[in-house]
């Protein structure tokens, strides 16, 4: 039964308070100034000279100067697909991105510069080493495969989420092989590399309780799940309620990517419907309006958007290429934990304007639970004032003109259809 908005807001507040202990990752317990870099794109696995880990390594100092606190790495394990999303031998950390030693070197370079490393964890499914079901290193029998997998080879329990036809769906109810195997992999293969955070792939494929269990066993400093479901623009609350339910299902041990805000930005930037960014209560319309500490916002990622240039890469659900900076003006000024996509910095030549927005966020002390006072949300214009720890930040996006009322506001940065001020 769907909760009322009032009940959902109350539950969200209670969830933050209840999760403020050991279960909630420190970076997501509220008042966090974390900014996440997605440190790869869809074509990163194809880089060879230098490979991706060494490409990333060369920019560590640059990214530290920009102010990133966390970097999200691609899936680290051996995979049947170059990109890493068909994991084969979990305990083998040499991949198309580079060798195990190169991975360790780049993770340590980031951590030595104060940037925490987040591993992309793909545990919904695995592929066999020579056939469909011979799961090796760690070795799992067909009892680790759900009994309703399309291979008709699984002897485990029924799946606890949506199926994934490109690989064998894993039975997370299996304690001896699966649960223990994943926890051992996290703690004895990935943690020694230097990873301290987790990004869970395809979380609609298994019950959220397992994500919470694995995050807690790992002691995740940061945790985020990819719950990407269809968005009906005429029923926004249902979409963000799914995100709330998933976070609750992890026991507040993981946040989630704010795909609701992503979809709303897509529509606003493509069609001028900036009014969609404010809900009936006057708060931001996405997940960040209900549970900002746990909402990880983004403009595009390796799946939704292009890679090195407009038009290439996955492009499954991208913002208009010419409006990328407008999107960043929104996510980098608002609560939640914002994400910046690597190719936008280096391939799209947006390093300077993105850096300026990040600097404004820091200067105002905007954090993951900063209050938002929306000033305008109409066709062609969205404007808001966000209260940081030290100052107020005002921002606008859209083609219509707007500036904050009163004295003391100083323009920090601006571009096509966006501007940011600090007072």
PDB file of C-alpha atoms in Angstrom, residues 222-394:
ATOM      1  CA  UNK A 222      30.298   4.956   0.976  1.00  0.00           C
ATOM      2  CA  UNK A 223      27.671   2.775  -0.684  1.00  0.00           C
ATOM      3  CA  UNK A 224      25.329   3.409  -3.603  1.00  0.00           C
ATOM      4  CA  UNK A 225      23.008   1.151  -5.598  1.00  0.00           C
ATOM      5  CA  UNK A 226      21.951   1.388  -9.232  1.00  0.00           C
ATOM      6  CA  UNK A 227      18.153   1.074  -9.121  1.00  0.00           C
ATOM      7  CA  UNK A 228      17.234   2.056 -12.667  1.00  0.00           C
ATOM      8  CA  UNK A 229      13.536   1.555 -13.363  1.00  0.00           C
ATOM      9  CA  UNK A 230      11.089   3.102 -15.836  1.00  0.00           C
ATOM     10  CA  UNK A 231      10.032   6.658 -15.011  1.00  0.00           C
ATOM     11  CA  UNK A 232       6.480   7.829 -15.667  1.00  0.00           C
ATOM     12  CA  UNK A 233       6.598  11.625 -15.635  1.00  0.00           C
ATOM     13  CA  UNK A 234       2.945  11.614 -14.610  1.00  0.00           C
ATOM     14  CA  UNK A 235       3.691   9.584 -11.474  1.00  0.00           C
ATOM     15  CA  UNK A 236       6.947  10.882 -10.025  1.00  0.00           C
ATOM     16  CA  UNK A 237       6.176   9.891  -6.437  1.00  0.00           C
ATOM     17  CA  UNK A 238       5.892   6.224  -7.360  1.00  0.00           C
ATOM     18  CA  UNK A 239       9.360   6.308  -8.903  1.00  0.00           C
ATOM     19  CA  UNK A 240      11.093   7.956  -6.004  1.00  0.00           C
ATOM     20  CA  UNK A 241       9.164   5.768  -3.554  1.00  0.00           C
ATOM     21  CA  UNK A 242      10.861   2.765  -5.175  1.00  0.00           C
ATOM     22  CA  UNK A 243      14.215   4.376  -4.379  1.00  0.00           C
ATOM     23  CA  UNK A 244      13.151   5.055  -0.779  1.00  0.00           C
ATOM     24  CA  UNK A 245      11.981   1.454  -0.399  1.00  0.00           C
ATOM     25  CA  UNK A 246      15.271   0.103  -1.725  1.00  0.00           C
ATOM     26  CA  UNK A 247      17.341   2.236   0.665  1.00  0.00           C
ATOM     27  CA  UNK A 248      15.108   1.169   3.542  1.00  0.00           C
ATOM     28  CA  UNK A 249      15.510  -2.434   2.394  1.00  0.00           C
ATOM     29  CA  UNK A 250      19.290  -2.189   2.838  1.00  0.00           C
ATOM     30  CA  UNK A 251      18.745  -1.107   6.440  1.00  0.00           C
ATOM     31  CA  UNK A 252      20.022   2.373   5.515  1.00  0.00           C
ATOM     32  CA  UNK A 253      23.362   0.777   4.665  1.00  0.00           C
ATOM     33  CA  UNK A 254      23.371   2.072   1.074  1.00  0.00           C
ATOM     34  CA  UNK A 255      22.204   5.163  -0.751  1.00  0.00           C
ATOM     35  CA  UNK A 256      20.955   5.096  -4.330  1.00  0.00           C
ATOM     36  CA  UNK A 257      21.531   6.946  -7.553  1.00  0.00           C
ATOM     37  CA  UNK A 258      18.799   9.534  -7.988  1.00  0.00           C
ATOM     38  CA  UNK A 259      17.363   8.324 -11.274  1.00  0.00           C
ATOM     39  CA  UNK A 260      14.220  10.337 -10.561  1.00  0.00           C
ATOM     40  CA  UNK A 261      16.151  13.613 -10.657  1.00  0.00           C
ATOM     41  CA  UNK A 262      18.030  12.349 -13.718  1.00  0.00           C
ATOM     42  CA  UNK A 263      14.776  11.823 -15.622  1.00  0.00           C
ATOM     43  CA  UNK A 264      13.385  15.180 -14.533  1.00  0.00           C
ATOM     44  CA  UNK A 265      16.539  16.952 -15.677  1.00  0.00           C
ATOM     45  CA  UNK A 266      16.329  15.165 -19.027  1.00  0.00           C
ATOM     46  CA  UNK A 267      12.844  16.563 -19.559  1.00  0.00           C
ATOM     47  CA  UNK A 268      13.587  20.034 -18.216  1.00  0.00           C
ATOM     48  CA  UNK A 269      16.710  20.474 -20.320  1.00  0.00           C
ATOM     49  CA  UNK A 270      15.175  19.028 -23.478  1.00  0.00           C
ATOM     50  CA  UNK A 271      11.723  20.615 -23.279  1.00  0.00           C
ATOM     51  CA  UNK A 272      12.006  23.570 -20.923  1.00  0.00           C
ATOM     52  CA  UNK A 273       9.808  21.915 -18.283  1.00  0.00           C
ATOM     53  CA  UNK A 274      11.761  23.271 -15.318  1.00  0.00           C
ATOM     54  CA  UNK A 275       8.574  23.289 -13.256  1.00  0.00           C
ATOM     55  CA  UNK A 276       9.002  19.530 -12.899  1.00  0.00           C
ATOM     56  CA  UNK A 277      11.936  20.114 -10.537  1.00  0.00           C
ATOM     57  CA  UNK A 278       9.660  21.309  -7.698  1.00  0.00           C
ATOM     58  CA  UNK A 279       7.111  19.048  -5.989  1.00  0.00           C
ATOM     59  CA  UNK A 280       3.781  20.032  -4.463  1.00  0.00           C
ATOM     60  CA  UNK A 281       5.393  20.675  -1.075  1.00  0.00           C
ATOM     61  CA  UNK A 282       7.914  23.095  -2.554  1.00  0.00           C
ATOM     62  CA  UNK A 283      10.883  20.727  -2.241  1.00  0.00           C
ATOM     63  CA  UNK A 284      13.085  19.312  -5.011  1.00  0.00           C
ATOM     64  CA  UNK A 285      11.095  16.692  -6.884  1.00  0.00           C
ATOM     65  CA  UNK A 286      13.631  13.866  -7.018  1.00  0.00           C
ATOM     66  CA  UNK A 287      14.874  11.442  -4.376  1.00  0.00           C
ATOM     67  CA  UNK A 288      17.000  14.292  -3.033  1.00  0.00           C
ATOM     68  CA  UNK A 289      13.803  16.032  -1.945  1.00  0.00           C
ATOM     69  CA  UNK A 290      12.882  13.126   0.340  1.00  0.00           C
ATOM     70  CA  UNK A 291      16.174  11.641   1.522  1.00  0.00           C
ATOM     71  CA  UNK A 292      19.019  13.888   0.331  1.00  0.00           C
ATOM     72  CA  UNK A 293      21.756  12.290   2.462  1.00  0.00           C
ATOM     73  CA  UNK A 294      21.224   9.034   0.563  1.00  0.00           C
ATOM     74  CA  UNK A 295      20.595  10.503  -2.912  1.00  0.00           C
ATOM     75  CA  UNK A 296      23.554  10.333  -5.318  1.00  0.00           C
ATOM     76  CA  UNK A 297      22.805  12.708  -8.176  1.00  0.00           C
ATOM     77  CA  UNK A 298      24.285  12.752 -11.670  1.00  0.00           C
ATOM     78  CA  UNK A 299      23.885  14.276 -15.129  1.00  0.00           C
ATOM     79  CA  UNK A 300      24.929  11.252 -17.205  1.00  0.00           C
ATOM     80  CA  UNK A 301      26.887   8.046 -16.700  1.00  0.00           C
ATOM     81  CA  UNK A 302      28.448   5.249 -18.761  1.00  0.00           C
ATOM     82  CA  UNK A 303      25.016   3.785 -19.546  1.00  0.00           C
ATOM     83  CA  UNK A 304      22.771   6.818 -19.923  1.00  0.00           C
ATOM     84  CA  UNK A 305      25.010   9.133 -21.897  1.00  0.00           C
ATOM     85  CA  UNK A 306      27.686   9.432 -24.550  1.00  0.00           C
ATOM     86  CA  UNK A 307      31.337   8.705 -23.895  1.00  0.00           C
ATOM     87  CA  UNK A 308      34.148  10.717 -25.496  1.00  0.00           C
ATOM     88  CA  UNK A 309      31.840  12.899 -27.579  1.00  0.00           C
ATOM     89  CA  UNK A 310      28.189  13.558 -28.305  1.00  0.00           C
ATOM     90  CA  UNK A 311      26.602  10.662 -30.127  1.00  0.00           C
ATOM     91  CA  UNK A 312      28.945   7.801 -29.229  1.00  0.00           C
ATOM     92  CA  UNK A 313      28.829   5.363 -26.337  1.00  0.00           C
ATOM     93  CA  UNK A 314      25.685   3.910 -24.812  1.00  0.00           C
ATOM     94  CA  UNK A 315      23.353   6.924 -25.078  1.00  0.00           C
ATOM     95  CA  UNK A 316      20.438   5.108 -23.459  1.00  0.00           C
ATOM     96  CA  UNK A 317      18.940   8.123 -21.621  1.00  0.00           C
ATOM     97  CA  UNK A 318      21.114  11.189 -22.095  1.00  0.00           C
ATOM     98  CA  UNK A 319      20.569  14.873 -21.442  1.00  0.00           C
ATOM     99  CA  UNK A 320      20.865  17.078 -24.542  1.00  0.00           C
ATOM    100  CA  UNK A 321      24.577  17.383 -25.294  1.00  0.00           C
ATOM    101  CA  UNK A 322      24.449  21.181 -25.320  1.00  0.00           C
ATOM    102  CA  UNK A 323      22.832  21.290 -21.868  1.00  0.00           C
ATOM    103  CA  UNK A 324      25.346  19.250 -19.877  1.00  0.00           C
ATOM    104  CA  UNK A 325      26.625  22.285 -17.954  1.00  0.00           C
ATOM    105  CA  UNK A 326      23.069  23.273 -17.046  1.00  0.00           C
ATOM    106  CA  UNK A 327      22.688  19.829 -15.514  1.00  0.00           C
ATOM    107  CA  UNK A 328      25.878  20.287 -13.511  1.00  0.00           C
ATOM    108  CA  UNK A 329      24.733  23.721 -12.338  1.00  0.00           C
ATOM    109  CA  UNK A 330      21.784  21.907 -10.759  1.00  0.00           C
ATOM    110  CA  UNK A 331      23.433  18.824  -9.197  1.00  0.00           C
ATOM    111  CA  UNK A 332      26.590  20.629  -8.012  1.00  0.00           C
ATOM    112  CA  UNK A 333      24.569  23.356  -6.284  1.00  0.00           C
ATOM    113  CA  UNK A 334      21.974  21.125  -4.620  1.00  0.00           C
ATOM    114  CA  UNK A 335      21.981  18.677  -1.686  1.00  0.00           C
ATOM    115  CA  UNK A 336      22.602  15.009  -2.206  1.00  0.00           C
ATOM    116  CA  UNK A 337      25.995  13.667  -3.229  1.00  0.00           C
ATOM    117  CA  UNK A 338      26.718  14.881  -6.775  1.00  0.00           C
ATOM    118  CA  UNK A 339      28.588  12.848  -9.375  1.00  0.00           C
ATOM    119  CA  UNK A 340      30.759  14.173 -12.213  1.00  0.00           C
ATOM    120  CA  UNK A 341      31.355  12.024 -15.299  1.00  0.00           C
ATOM    121  CA  UNK A 342      35.033  11.678 -16.306  1.00  0.00           C
ATOM    122  CA  UNK A 343      34.689  12.313 -20.067  1.00  0.00           C
ATOM    123  CA  UNK A 344      32.836  15.563 -19.435  1.00  0.00           C
ATOM    124  CA  UNK A 345      35.994  16.846 -17.753  1.00  0.00           C
ATOM    125  CA  UNK A 346      38.650  15.635 -20.179  1.00  0.00           C
ATOM    126  CA  UNK A 347      36.971  14.715 -23.466  1.00  0.00           C
ATOM    127  CA  UNK A 348      34.273  17.367 -23.596  1.00  0.00           C
ATOM    128  CA  UNK A 349      36.683  20.078 -22.376  1.00  0.00           C
ATOM    129  CA  UNK A 350      34.385  21.081 -19.518  1.00  0.00           C
ATOM    130  CA  UNK A 351      37.024  20.959 -16.799  1.00  0.00           C
ATOM    131  CA  UNK A 352      37.105  24.735 -16.246  1.00  0.00           C
ATOM    132  CA  UNK A 353      33.343  25.348 -15.876  1.00  0.00           C
ATOM    133  CA  UNK A 354      32.847  22.169 -13.807  1.00  0.00           C
ATOM    134  CA  UNK A 355      35.727  23.212 -11.531  1.00  0.00           C
ATOM    135  CA  UNK A 356      34.111  26.615 -11.068  1.00  0.00           C
ATOM    136  CA  UNK A 357      30.824  25.039  -9.972  1.00  0.00           C
ATOM    137  CA  UNK A 358      32.638  22.703  -7.564  1.00  0.00           C
ATOM    138  CA  UNK A 359      34.564  25.661  -6.134  1.00  0.00           C
ATOM    139  CA  UNK A 360      31.313  27.573  -5.569  1.00  0.00           C
ATOM    140  CA  UNK A 361      29.823  24.548  -3.768  1.00  0.00           C
ATOM    141  CA  UNK A 362      32.851  24.366  -1.471  1.00  0.00           C
ATOM    142  CA  UNK A 363      32.968  28.123  -0.862  1.00  0.00           C
ATOM    143  CA  UNK A 364      29.343  28.167   0.269  1.00  0.00           C
ATOM    144  CA  UNK A 365      29.725  24.967   2.292  1.00  0.00           C
ATOM    145  CA  UNK A 366      26.847  23.252   0.485  1.00  0.00           C
ATOM    146  CA  UNK A 367      26.456  19.703   1.785  1.00  0.00           C
ATOM    147  CA  UNK A 368      24.327  16.632   1.233  1.00  0.00           C
ATOM    148  CA  UNK A 369      21.491  17.829   3.468  1.00  0.00           C
ATOM    149  CA  UNK A 370      21.598  21.581   2.786  1.00  0.00           C
ATOM    150  CA  UNK A 371      18.153  23.272   2.874  1.00  0.00           C
ATOM    151  CA  UNK A 372      16.760  24.372  -0.487  1.00  0.00           C
ATOM    152  CA  UNK A 373      14.414  27.335  -0.972  1.00  0.00           C
ATOM    153  CA  UNK A 374      13.069  27.135  -4.520  1.00  0.00           C
ATOM    154  CA  UNK A 375      12.439  30.628  -5.892  1.00  0.00           C
ATOM    155  CA  UNK A 376      11.104  29.806  -9.352  1.00  0.00           C
ATOM    156  CA  UNK A 377      10.087  26.612 -11.134  1.00  0.00           C
ATOM    157  CA  UNK A 378       8.300  27.525 -14.334  1.00  0.00           C
ATOM    158  CA  UNK A 379       8.493  26.917 -18.053  1.00  0.00           C
ATOM    159  CA  UNK A 380      11.984  28.081 -19.003  1.00  0.00           C
ATOM    160  CA  UNK A 381      13.316  28.791 -15.515  1.00  0.00           C
ATOM    161  CA  UNK A 382      14.369  27.115 -12.287  1.00  0.00           C
ATOM    162  CA  UNK A 383      15.987  29.131  -9.504  1.00  0.00           C
ATOM    163  CA  UNK A 384      16.808  28.276  -5.905  1.00  0.00           C
ATOM    164  CA  UNK A 385      18.732  29.441  -2.860  1.00  0.00           C
ATOM    165  CA  UNK A 386      20.687  26.752  -1.045  1.00  0.00           C
ATOM    166  CA  UNK A 387      21.972  27.276   2.493  1.00  0.00           C
ATOM    167  CA  UNK A 388      25.495  26.004   3.038  1.00  0.00           C
ATOM    168  CA  UNK A 389      27.498  25.702   6.232  1.00  0.00           C
ATOM    169  CA  UNK A 390      29.145  29.085   5.682  1.00  0.00           C
ATOM    170  CA  UNK A 391      27.170  31.040   3.080  1.00  0.00           C
ATOM    171  CA  UNK A 392      24.135  31.009   0.856  1.00  0.00           C
ATOM    172  CA  UNK A 393      24.336  29.954  -2.764  1.00  0.00           C
ATOM    173  CA  UNK A 394      21.849  31.091  -5.402  1.00  0.00           C
TER     174      UNK A 394
END
